[in-house]
XYZ file of C-alpha atoms in Angstrom:
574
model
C -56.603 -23.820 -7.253
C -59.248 -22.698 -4.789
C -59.296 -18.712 -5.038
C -61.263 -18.505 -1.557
C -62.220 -14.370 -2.439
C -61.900 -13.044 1.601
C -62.084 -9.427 0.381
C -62.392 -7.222 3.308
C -62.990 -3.101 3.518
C -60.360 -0.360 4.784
C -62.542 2.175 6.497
C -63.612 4.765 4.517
C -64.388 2.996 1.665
C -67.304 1.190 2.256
C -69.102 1.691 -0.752
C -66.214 -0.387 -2.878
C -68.562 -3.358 -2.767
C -71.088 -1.376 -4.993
C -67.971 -0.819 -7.176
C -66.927 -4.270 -7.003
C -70.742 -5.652 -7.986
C -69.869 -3.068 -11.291
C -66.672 -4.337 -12.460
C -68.215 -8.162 -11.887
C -71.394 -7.514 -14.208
C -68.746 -5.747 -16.764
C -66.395 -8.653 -17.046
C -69.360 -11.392 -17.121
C -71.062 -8.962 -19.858
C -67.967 -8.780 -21.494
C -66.701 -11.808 -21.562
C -68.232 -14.538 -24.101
C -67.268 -17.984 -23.701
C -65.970 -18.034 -20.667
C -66.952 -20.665 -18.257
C -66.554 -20.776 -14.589
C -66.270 -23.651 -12.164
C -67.461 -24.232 -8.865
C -64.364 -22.585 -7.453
C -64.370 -19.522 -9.360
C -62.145 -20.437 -11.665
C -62.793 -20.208 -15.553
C -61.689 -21.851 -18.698
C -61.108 -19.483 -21.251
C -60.694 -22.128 -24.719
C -57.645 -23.415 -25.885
C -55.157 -20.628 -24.867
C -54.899 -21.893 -21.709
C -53.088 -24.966 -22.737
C -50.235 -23.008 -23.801
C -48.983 -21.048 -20.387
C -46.861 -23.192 -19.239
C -48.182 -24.719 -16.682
C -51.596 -27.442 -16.467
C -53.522 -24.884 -15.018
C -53.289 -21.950 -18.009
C -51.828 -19.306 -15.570
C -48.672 -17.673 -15.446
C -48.874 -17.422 -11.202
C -50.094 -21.352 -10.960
C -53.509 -19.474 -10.081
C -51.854 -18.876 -6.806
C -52.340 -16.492 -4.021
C -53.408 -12.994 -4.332
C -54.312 -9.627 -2.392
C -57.869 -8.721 -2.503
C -57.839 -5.400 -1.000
C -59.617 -3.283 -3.398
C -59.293 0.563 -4.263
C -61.153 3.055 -2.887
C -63.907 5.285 -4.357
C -62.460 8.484 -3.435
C -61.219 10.534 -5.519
C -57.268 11.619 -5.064
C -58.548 15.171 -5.526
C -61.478 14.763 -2.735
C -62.357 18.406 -1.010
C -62.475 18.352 2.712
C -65.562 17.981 4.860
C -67.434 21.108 6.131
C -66.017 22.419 9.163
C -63.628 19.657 9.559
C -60.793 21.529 7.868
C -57.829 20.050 5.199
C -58.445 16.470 5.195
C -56.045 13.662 3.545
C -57.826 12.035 0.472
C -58.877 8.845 1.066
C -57.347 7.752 -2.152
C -53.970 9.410 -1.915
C -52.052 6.644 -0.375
C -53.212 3.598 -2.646
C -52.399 6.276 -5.738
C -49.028 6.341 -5.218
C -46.768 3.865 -6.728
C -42.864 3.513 -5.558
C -40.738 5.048 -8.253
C -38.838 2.284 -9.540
C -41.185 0.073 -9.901
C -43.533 2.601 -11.685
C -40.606 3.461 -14.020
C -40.747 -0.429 -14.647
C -44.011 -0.587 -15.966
C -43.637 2.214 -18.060
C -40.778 1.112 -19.933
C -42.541 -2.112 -20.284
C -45.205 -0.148 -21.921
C -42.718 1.247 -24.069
C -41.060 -1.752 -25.344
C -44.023 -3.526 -26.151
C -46.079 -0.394 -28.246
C -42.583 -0.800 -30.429
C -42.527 -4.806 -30.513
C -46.138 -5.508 -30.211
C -48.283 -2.189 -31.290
C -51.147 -3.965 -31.976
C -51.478 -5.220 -28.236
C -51.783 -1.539 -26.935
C -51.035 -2.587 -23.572
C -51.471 0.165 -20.615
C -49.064 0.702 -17.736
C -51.696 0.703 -15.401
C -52.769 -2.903 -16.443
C -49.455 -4.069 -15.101
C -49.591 -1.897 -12.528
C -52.665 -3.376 -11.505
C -51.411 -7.046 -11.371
C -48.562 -5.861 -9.724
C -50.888 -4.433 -7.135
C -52.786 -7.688 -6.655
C -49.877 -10.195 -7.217
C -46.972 -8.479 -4.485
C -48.737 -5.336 -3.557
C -46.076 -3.461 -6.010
C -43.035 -5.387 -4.944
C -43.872 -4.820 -0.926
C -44.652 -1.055 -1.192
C -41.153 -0.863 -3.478
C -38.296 -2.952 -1.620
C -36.325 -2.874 -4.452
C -32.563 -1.708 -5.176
C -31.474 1.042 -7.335
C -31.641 -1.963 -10.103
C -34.596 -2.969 -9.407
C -33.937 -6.001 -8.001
C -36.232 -6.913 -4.465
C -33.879 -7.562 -1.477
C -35.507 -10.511 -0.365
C -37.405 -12.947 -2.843
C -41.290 -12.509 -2.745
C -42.720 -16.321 -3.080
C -45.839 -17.686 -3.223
C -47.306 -20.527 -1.007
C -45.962 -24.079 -2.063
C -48.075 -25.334 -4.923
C -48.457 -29.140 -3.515
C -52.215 -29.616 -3.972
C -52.926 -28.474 -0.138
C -55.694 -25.787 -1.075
C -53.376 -24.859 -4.030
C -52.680 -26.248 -7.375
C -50.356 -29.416 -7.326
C -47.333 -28.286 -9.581
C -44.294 -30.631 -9.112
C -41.141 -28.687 -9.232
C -39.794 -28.467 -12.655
C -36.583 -26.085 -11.918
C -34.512 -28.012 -9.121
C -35.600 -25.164 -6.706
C -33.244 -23.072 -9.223
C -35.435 -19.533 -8.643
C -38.108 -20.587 -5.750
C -35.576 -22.542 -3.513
C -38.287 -25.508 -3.418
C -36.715 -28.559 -5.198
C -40.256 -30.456 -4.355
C -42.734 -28.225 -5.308
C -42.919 -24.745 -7.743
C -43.746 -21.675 -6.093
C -44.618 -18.306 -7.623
C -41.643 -15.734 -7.626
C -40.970 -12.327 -7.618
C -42.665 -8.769 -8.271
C -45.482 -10.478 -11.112
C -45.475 -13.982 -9.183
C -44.670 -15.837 -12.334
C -44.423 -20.035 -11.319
C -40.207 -21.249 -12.616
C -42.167 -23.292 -15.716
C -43.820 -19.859 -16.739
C -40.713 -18.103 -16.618
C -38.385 -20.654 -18.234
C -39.885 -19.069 -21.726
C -41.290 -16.180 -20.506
C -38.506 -14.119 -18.820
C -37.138 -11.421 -20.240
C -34.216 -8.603 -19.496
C -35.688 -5.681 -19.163
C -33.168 -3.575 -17.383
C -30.402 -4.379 -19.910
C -28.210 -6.332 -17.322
C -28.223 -9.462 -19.568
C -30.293 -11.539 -16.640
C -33.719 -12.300 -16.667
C -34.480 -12.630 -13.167
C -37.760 -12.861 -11.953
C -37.336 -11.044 -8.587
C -35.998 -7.950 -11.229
C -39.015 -5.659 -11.004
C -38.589 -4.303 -14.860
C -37.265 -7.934 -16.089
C -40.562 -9.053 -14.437
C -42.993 -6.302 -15.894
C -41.688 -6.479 -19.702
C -42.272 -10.699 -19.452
C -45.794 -9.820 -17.779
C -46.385 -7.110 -20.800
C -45.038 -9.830 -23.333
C -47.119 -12.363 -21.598
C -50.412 -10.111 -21.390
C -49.846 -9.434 -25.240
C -49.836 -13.096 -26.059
C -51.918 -14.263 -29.219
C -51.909 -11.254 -30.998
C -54.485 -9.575 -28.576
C -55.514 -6.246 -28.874
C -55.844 -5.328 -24.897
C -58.162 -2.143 -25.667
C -61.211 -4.750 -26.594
C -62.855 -5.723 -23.072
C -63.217 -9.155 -23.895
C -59.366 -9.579 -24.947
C -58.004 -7.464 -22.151
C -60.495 -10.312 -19.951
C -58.769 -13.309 -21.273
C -55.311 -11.890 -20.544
C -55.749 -11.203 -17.108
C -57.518 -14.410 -16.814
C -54.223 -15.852 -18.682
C -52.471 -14.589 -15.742
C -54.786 -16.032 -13.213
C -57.881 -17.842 -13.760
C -60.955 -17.051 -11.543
C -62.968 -14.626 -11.876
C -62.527 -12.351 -8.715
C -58.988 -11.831 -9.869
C -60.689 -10.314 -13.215
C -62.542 -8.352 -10.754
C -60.127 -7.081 -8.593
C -57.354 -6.574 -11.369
C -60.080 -4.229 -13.309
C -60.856 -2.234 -10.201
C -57.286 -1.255 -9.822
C -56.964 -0.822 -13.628
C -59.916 1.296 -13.422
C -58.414 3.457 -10.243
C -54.413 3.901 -11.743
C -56.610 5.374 -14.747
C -57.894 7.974 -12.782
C -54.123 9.414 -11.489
C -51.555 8.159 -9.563
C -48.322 9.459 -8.358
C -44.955 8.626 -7.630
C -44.102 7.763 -3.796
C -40.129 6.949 -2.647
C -39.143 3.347 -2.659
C -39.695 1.253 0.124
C -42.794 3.692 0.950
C -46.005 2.041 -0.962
C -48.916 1.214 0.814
C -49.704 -2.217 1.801
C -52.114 -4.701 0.718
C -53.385 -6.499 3.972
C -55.987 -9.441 2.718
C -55.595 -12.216 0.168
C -56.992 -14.774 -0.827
C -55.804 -17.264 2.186
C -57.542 -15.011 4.982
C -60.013 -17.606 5.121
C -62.690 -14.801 5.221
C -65.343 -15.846 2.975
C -66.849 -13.112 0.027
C -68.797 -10.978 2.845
C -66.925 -7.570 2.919
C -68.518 -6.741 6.259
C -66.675 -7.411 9.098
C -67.829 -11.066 10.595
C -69.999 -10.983 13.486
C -69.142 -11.590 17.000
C -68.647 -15.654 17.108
C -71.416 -17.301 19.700
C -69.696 -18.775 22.073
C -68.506 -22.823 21.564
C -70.650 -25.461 23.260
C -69.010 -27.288 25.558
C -67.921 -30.953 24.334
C -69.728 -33.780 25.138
C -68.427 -36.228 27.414
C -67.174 -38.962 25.379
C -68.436 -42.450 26.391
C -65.693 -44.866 27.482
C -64.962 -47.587 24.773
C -66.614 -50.781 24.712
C -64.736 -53.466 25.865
C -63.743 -55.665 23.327
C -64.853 -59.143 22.602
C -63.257 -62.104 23.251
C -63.430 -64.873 20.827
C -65.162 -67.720 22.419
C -63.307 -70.914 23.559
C -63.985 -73.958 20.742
C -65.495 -76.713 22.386
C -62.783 -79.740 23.229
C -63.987 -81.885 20.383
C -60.095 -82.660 19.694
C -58.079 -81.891 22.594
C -56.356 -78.659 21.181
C -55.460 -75.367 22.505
C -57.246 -72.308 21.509
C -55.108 -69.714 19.897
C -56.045 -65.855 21.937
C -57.600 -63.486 20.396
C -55.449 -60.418 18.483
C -55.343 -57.659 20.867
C -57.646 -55.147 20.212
C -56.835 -51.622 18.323
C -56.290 -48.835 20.586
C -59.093 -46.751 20.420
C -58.186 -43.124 17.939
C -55.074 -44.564 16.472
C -54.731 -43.275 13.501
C -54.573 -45.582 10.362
C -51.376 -45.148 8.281
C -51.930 -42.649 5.243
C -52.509 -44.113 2.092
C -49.637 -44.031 -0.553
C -49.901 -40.766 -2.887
C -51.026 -42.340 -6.114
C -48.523 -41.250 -9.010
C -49.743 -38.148 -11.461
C -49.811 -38.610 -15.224
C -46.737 -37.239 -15.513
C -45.087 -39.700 -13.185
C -46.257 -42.424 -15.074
C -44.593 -41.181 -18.295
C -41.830 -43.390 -19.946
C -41.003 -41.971 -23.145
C -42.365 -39.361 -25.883
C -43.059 -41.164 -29.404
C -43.518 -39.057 -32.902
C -46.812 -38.791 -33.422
C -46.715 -38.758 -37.160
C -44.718 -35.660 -37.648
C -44.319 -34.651 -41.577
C -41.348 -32.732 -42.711
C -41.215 -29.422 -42.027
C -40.163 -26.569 -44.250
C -41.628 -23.407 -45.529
C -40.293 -20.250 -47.186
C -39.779 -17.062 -45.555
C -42.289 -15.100 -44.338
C -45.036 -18.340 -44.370
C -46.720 -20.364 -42.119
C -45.775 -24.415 -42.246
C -48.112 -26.478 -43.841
C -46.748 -29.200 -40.810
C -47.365 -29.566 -37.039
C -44.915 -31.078 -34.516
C -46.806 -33.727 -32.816
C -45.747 -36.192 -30.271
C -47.381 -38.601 -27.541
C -46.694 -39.740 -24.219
C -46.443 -43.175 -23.382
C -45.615 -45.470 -20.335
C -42.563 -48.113 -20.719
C -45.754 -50.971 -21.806
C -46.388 -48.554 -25.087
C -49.688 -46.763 -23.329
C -50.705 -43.232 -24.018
C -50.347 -40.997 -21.112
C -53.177 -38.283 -20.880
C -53.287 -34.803 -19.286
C -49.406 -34.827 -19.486
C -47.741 -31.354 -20.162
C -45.293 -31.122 -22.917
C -43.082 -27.963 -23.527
C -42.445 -27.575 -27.075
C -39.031 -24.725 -27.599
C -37.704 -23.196 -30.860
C -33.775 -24.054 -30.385
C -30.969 -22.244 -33.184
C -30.063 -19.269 -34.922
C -34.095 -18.397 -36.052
C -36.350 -15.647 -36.581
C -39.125 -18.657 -36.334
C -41.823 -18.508 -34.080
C -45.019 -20.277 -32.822
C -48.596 -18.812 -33.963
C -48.773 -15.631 -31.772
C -44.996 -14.551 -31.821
C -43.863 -16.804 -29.039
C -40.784 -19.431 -28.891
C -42.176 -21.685 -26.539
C -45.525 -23.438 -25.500
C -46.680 -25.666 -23.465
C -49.718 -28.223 -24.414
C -51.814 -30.752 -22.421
C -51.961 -34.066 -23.974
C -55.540 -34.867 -24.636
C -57.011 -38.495 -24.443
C -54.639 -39.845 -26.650
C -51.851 -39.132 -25.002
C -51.125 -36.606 -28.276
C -50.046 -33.629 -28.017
C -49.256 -30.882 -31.038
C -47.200 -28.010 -31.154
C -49.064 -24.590 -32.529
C -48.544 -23.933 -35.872
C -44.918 -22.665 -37.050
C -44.498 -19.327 -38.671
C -41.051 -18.939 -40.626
C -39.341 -15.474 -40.281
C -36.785 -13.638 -42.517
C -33.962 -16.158 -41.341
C -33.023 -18.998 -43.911
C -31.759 -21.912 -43.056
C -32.342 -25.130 -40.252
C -33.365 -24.968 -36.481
C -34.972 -27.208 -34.037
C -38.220 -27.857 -32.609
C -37.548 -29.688 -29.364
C -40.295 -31.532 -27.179
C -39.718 -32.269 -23.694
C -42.100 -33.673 -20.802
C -42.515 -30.849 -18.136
C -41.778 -32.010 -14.768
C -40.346 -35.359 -16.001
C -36.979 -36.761 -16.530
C -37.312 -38.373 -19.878
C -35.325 -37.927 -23.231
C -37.079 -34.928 -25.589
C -37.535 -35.472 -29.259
C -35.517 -32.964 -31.459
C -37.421 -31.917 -35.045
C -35.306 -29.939 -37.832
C -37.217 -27.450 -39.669
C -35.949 -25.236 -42.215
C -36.939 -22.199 -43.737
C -36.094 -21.416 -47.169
C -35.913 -18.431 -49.913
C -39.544 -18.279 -51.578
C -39.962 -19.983 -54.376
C -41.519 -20.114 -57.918
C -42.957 -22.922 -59.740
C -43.733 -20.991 -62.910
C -43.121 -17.760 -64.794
C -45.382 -16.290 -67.523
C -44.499 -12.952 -69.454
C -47.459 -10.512 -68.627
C -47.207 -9.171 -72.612
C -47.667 -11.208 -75.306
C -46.440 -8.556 -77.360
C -43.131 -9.701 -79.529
C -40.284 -8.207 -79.144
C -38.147 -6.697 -81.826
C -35.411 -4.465 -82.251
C -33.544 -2.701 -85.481
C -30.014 -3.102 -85.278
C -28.102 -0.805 -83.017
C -31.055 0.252 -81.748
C -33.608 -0.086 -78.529
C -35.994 -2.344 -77.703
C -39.692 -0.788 -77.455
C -41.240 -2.992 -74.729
C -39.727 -4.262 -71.458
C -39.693 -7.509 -70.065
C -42.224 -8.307 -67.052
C -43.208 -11.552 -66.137
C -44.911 -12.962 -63.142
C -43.856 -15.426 -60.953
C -46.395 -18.084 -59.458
C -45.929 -20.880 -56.819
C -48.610 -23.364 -56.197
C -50.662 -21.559 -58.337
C -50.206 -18.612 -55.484
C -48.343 -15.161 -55.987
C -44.821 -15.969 -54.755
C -43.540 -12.626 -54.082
C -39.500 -11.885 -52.835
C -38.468 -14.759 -54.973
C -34.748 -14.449 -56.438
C -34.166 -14.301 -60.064
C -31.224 -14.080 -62.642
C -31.696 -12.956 -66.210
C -29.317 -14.706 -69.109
C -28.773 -13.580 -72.724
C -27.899 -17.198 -73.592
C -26.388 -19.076 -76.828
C -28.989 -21.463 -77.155
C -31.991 -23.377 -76.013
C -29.294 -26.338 -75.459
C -26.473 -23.704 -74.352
C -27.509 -21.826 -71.311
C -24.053 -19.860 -71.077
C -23.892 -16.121 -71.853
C -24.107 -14.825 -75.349
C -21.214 -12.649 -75.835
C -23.216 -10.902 -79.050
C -26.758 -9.861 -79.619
C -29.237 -7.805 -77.407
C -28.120 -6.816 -74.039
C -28.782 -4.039 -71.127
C -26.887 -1.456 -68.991
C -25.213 -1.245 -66.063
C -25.131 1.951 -63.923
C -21.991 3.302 -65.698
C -23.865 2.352 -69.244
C -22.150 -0.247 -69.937
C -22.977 -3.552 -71.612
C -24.046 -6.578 -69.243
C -25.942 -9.447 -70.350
C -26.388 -11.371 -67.134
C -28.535 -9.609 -64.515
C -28.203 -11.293 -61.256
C -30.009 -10.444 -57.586
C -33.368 -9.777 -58.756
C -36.661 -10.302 -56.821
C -40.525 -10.399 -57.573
C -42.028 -7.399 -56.253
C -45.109 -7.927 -53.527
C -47.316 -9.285 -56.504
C -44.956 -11.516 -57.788
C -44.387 -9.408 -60.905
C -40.169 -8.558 -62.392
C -39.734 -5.973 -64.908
C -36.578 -6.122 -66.267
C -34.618 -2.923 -67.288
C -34.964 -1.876 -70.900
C -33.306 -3.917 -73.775
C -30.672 -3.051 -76.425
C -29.513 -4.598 -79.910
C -25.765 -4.306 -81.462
C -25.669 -5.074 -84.711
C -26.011 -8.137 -84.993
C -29.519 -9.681 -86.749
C -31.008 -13.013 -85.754
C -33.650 -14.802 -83.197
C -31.740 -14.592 -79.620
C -33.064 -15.990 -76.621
C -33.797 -14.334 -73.216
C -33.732 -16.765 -70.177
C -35.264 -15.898 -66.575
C -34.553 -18.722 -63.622
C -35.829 -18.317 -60.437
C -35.198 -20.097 -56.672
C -37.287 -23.314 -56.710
C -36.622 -23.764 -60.659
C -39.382 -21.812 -62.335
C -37.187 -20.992 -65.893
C -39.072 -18.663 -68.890
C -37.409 -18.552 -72.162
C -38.233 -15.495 -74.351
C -37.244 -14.753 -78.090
C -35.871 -11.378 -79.194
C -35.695 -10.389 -82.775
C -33.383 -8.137 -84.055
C -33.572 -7.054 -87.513
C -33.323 -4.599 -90.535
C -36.481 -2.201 -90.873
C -38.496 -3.474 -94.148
C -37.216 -0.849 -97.001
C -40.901 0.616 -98.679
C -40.755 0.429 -102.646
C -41.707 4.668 -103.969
């Protein structure tokens, strides 16, 4: 949507611009790729097909503040002979308490479940600035929770993003149209996946100030960014809004929080007074005095209308009248809102799916892909489709999420990022579902299995022999393959067997021990180390002589045989 950028100066800080020019040239310098279009807005690649929304925003790219920090410093000495003065900075440093405590436990959670995002406080402090000028200057309860909801403007396509509603009014009270909610402004589709509980209350409510800031954090930290690169920390906040004076402004206040801030009482924060729907235009400067209107000009009276002329009598008939003419500046009727894509969507059809399984720990070698199509068969483009992890998984999409949301491309075809199978074994489903349509999802059943061999080899071809009652010189190792790939954490049992045709356990010949020392010749819960390798524990003979036979089997049906000898040392002649 139109991010109309009517930022405007508090007095005192009319240098900002100067900053403003400085965080601009940063983020354009800083930014490869990125494309802008003629509204400010700017595609960042394929990322933003995965929000949650058709516009690749958590907010629906809605409204924001544009007031911008000032240069002061919150430590600023006083003028000469104008004794103690208030820093200009002082005010816009302080942050109401609970909702700074919010964003630092956000930051908290997320260096222990995402340390490689290294995502600041201030960053969310900053969009929190920008987005609901910190939860209206901290109207919050002891929980955290604003006393009245904080909504954006109705996203219906009038200088806003058109976003049908998708959750039956359920958190913005619109059942027509979404509108941004809460402290971080996040649009109902956004937050379906990306809520979370961060005050431990077992909600995730979006007008929660720290349930808010932890799914802003997680949402920031998307994609396996690494927020302390410039160009990453750029595509997030563009993630969370796309245009580039949002960049702008969000790095200012980044920038400023950096520099020291303080805590303030709740219900105390300063203000934001501009956004983005002043109407103000880019100048900073106040707007010069309007010249005053010229007066209308005198309309000229209608025409009167003309008559249709009388036929000439050639057969006696009447002549009908003429219709009556329109009354002049009566409005034609509006014309019919012609349907979306999405409205036009019947059904979603597999789009050649494979089956989908992988062992723990890998990625699938198969996408879940499905198309949109109208009830004549036709593919439906620029259709969003929500694809959710459903069941009792560890699974996740590329990037660590459970959900995302993809644009159907010209083909009607959309596919699901690529699976990544956790430490859980077993079946779950990958469900697809139209966003902001009615129609029946399709449900896919992955599963995730134990990892796997496909062959064994001994690492030694050394033979193995043994004297009677005595111990075997060399251990056992063998490495374990699959697909011609290491295939690490695989289970394993090793047999002392009866024969090649009699895999049951030998109840004579060479054997190992137990803990307590005693004799076992079945070894059971074994795994391949990290390099596939299994060295098993050192061997022992009884006295019994003859060729016995080792057996290794492994998850996935890799088996390795291996002969052990056992007998008499050769007598030397004097």
């Amino acid at each position: 949507m139109a991010a109309h950028f009517g930022r405007r100066l508090r007095k005192g800080a009319t240098s900002t611009a100067v900053a403003a020019a400085a965080v601009a040239a940063l983020a354009a310098s800083q930014a490869p790729g990125v494309t802008t279009d003629d509204q400010g807005r700017q595609t960042t690649g394929s990322e933003a097909t995965s929000d949650g929304n058709g516009d690749g925003s958590a907010t629906g790219n809605g409204r924001y503040y544009t007031d911008l920090p000032p240069l002061d410093s919150p430590t600023a000495s006083p003028s000469p002979g104008t004794g103690p003065t208030t820093p200009a900075g002082t005010a816009e440093a302080g942050i109401p308490a609970t909702v700074l405590d919010a964003y630092k436990k956000a930051e908290t959670e997320l260096r222990a479940s995402k340390p490689g995002c290294n995502l600041p406080w201030q960053l969310l402090a900053a969009i929190g600035k920008v987005e609901s000028g910190q939860a209206r200057g901290g109207r919050v309860d002891a929980n955290g929770t604003t006393y009245s909801k904080i909504l954006g403007p109705k996203l219906d396509g009038n200088g806003f993003a058109l976003i049908a509603d998708t959750d039956n009014g359920a958190y913005d009270g619109d059942s027509a149209y979404d509108r941004a909610v809460g402290p971080m402004q996040f649009i109902p589709s956004t937050w379906e996946w990306a809520g979370r509980d961060g005050n431990g209350d077992g909600a995730k409510n979006p007008n929660n100030v720290y349930d808010a800031a932890l799914a802003a954090g997680h949402y920031l930290c998307r994609f396996d960014r690494d927020l302390s690169v410039q160009s990453e920390l750029n595509k997030a906040i563009l993630g969370y809004n796309n245009s580039q004076d949002y960049l702008n402004t969000v790095l200012s206040w980044l920038e400023y929080y950096r520099k020291g801030t303080h805590e303030v009482p709740d219900g105390t924060g300063s203000l934001p007074s501009h956004s983005t729907d002043d109407g103000q235009g880019a100048n900073p400067s106040p707007s010069p005095t309007p010249a005053p209107p010229k007066p209308p000009k005198t309309p000229k009276p209608p025409k009167p209308p003309k008559t249709t002329p009388s036929p000439k009598p050639d057969d006696g008939g009447s002549t009908s009248p003429s219709p009556p003419p329109s009354t002049p500046g009566t409005p034609k009727p509006p014309s019919p809102t012609p349907p979306t894509p999405t409205d036009t969507v019947d059904h979603l059809e597999d789009a050649g799916t494979a089956k989908l399984t992988a062992t723990v720990g890998d990625t699938f070698d198969q996408k879940v892909a499905v198309r949109t199509e109208t009830k004549a068969g036709k593919a439906v483009a620029k259709v969003r489709v929500r694809f959710t992890i459903v069941g009792d998984t560890d699974a996740t999409f590329t990037g660590g999420e459970t959900v995302a949301t993809i644009v159907t491309n010209s083909a009607g075809k959309a596919t699901a990022p690529a699976l990544v199978a956790g430490q859980k074994t077993g079946d779950f489903t990958v469900r697809a579902t139209v966003v902001g349509r009615s129609v029946r999802g399709l449900d896919y059943t992955a599963t995730v299995t134990e990892p796997q061999a496909d062959a064994l080899a001994r690492t030694s071809a050394t033979e193995l022999t043994c004297v009677p009652g005595g111990e075997f010189a060399d251990q056992v190792e063998v490495k374990a393959t699959y697909k011609n790939a290491v295939a690490d954490g695989v289970a394993a049992t090793a047999t002392i067997v009866k024969s090649a045709d009699d895999a049951t356990e030998n109840d004579k010949g060479p054997y190992f021990k137990d803990a307590d020392g005693k004799t076992v010749r079945t070894l059971k819960d074994l795994k391949t180390d990290a390099n596939g390798l299994l060295k098993l524990p050192k061997l022992y003979a009884d006295d019994t002589t003859g060729t016995f036979l080792l057996r290794i089997d492994t998850t996935g049906g890799a088996t390795l045989t291996v002969e052990l000898k056992v007998a008499a040392a050769a007598t030397t002649t004097p």
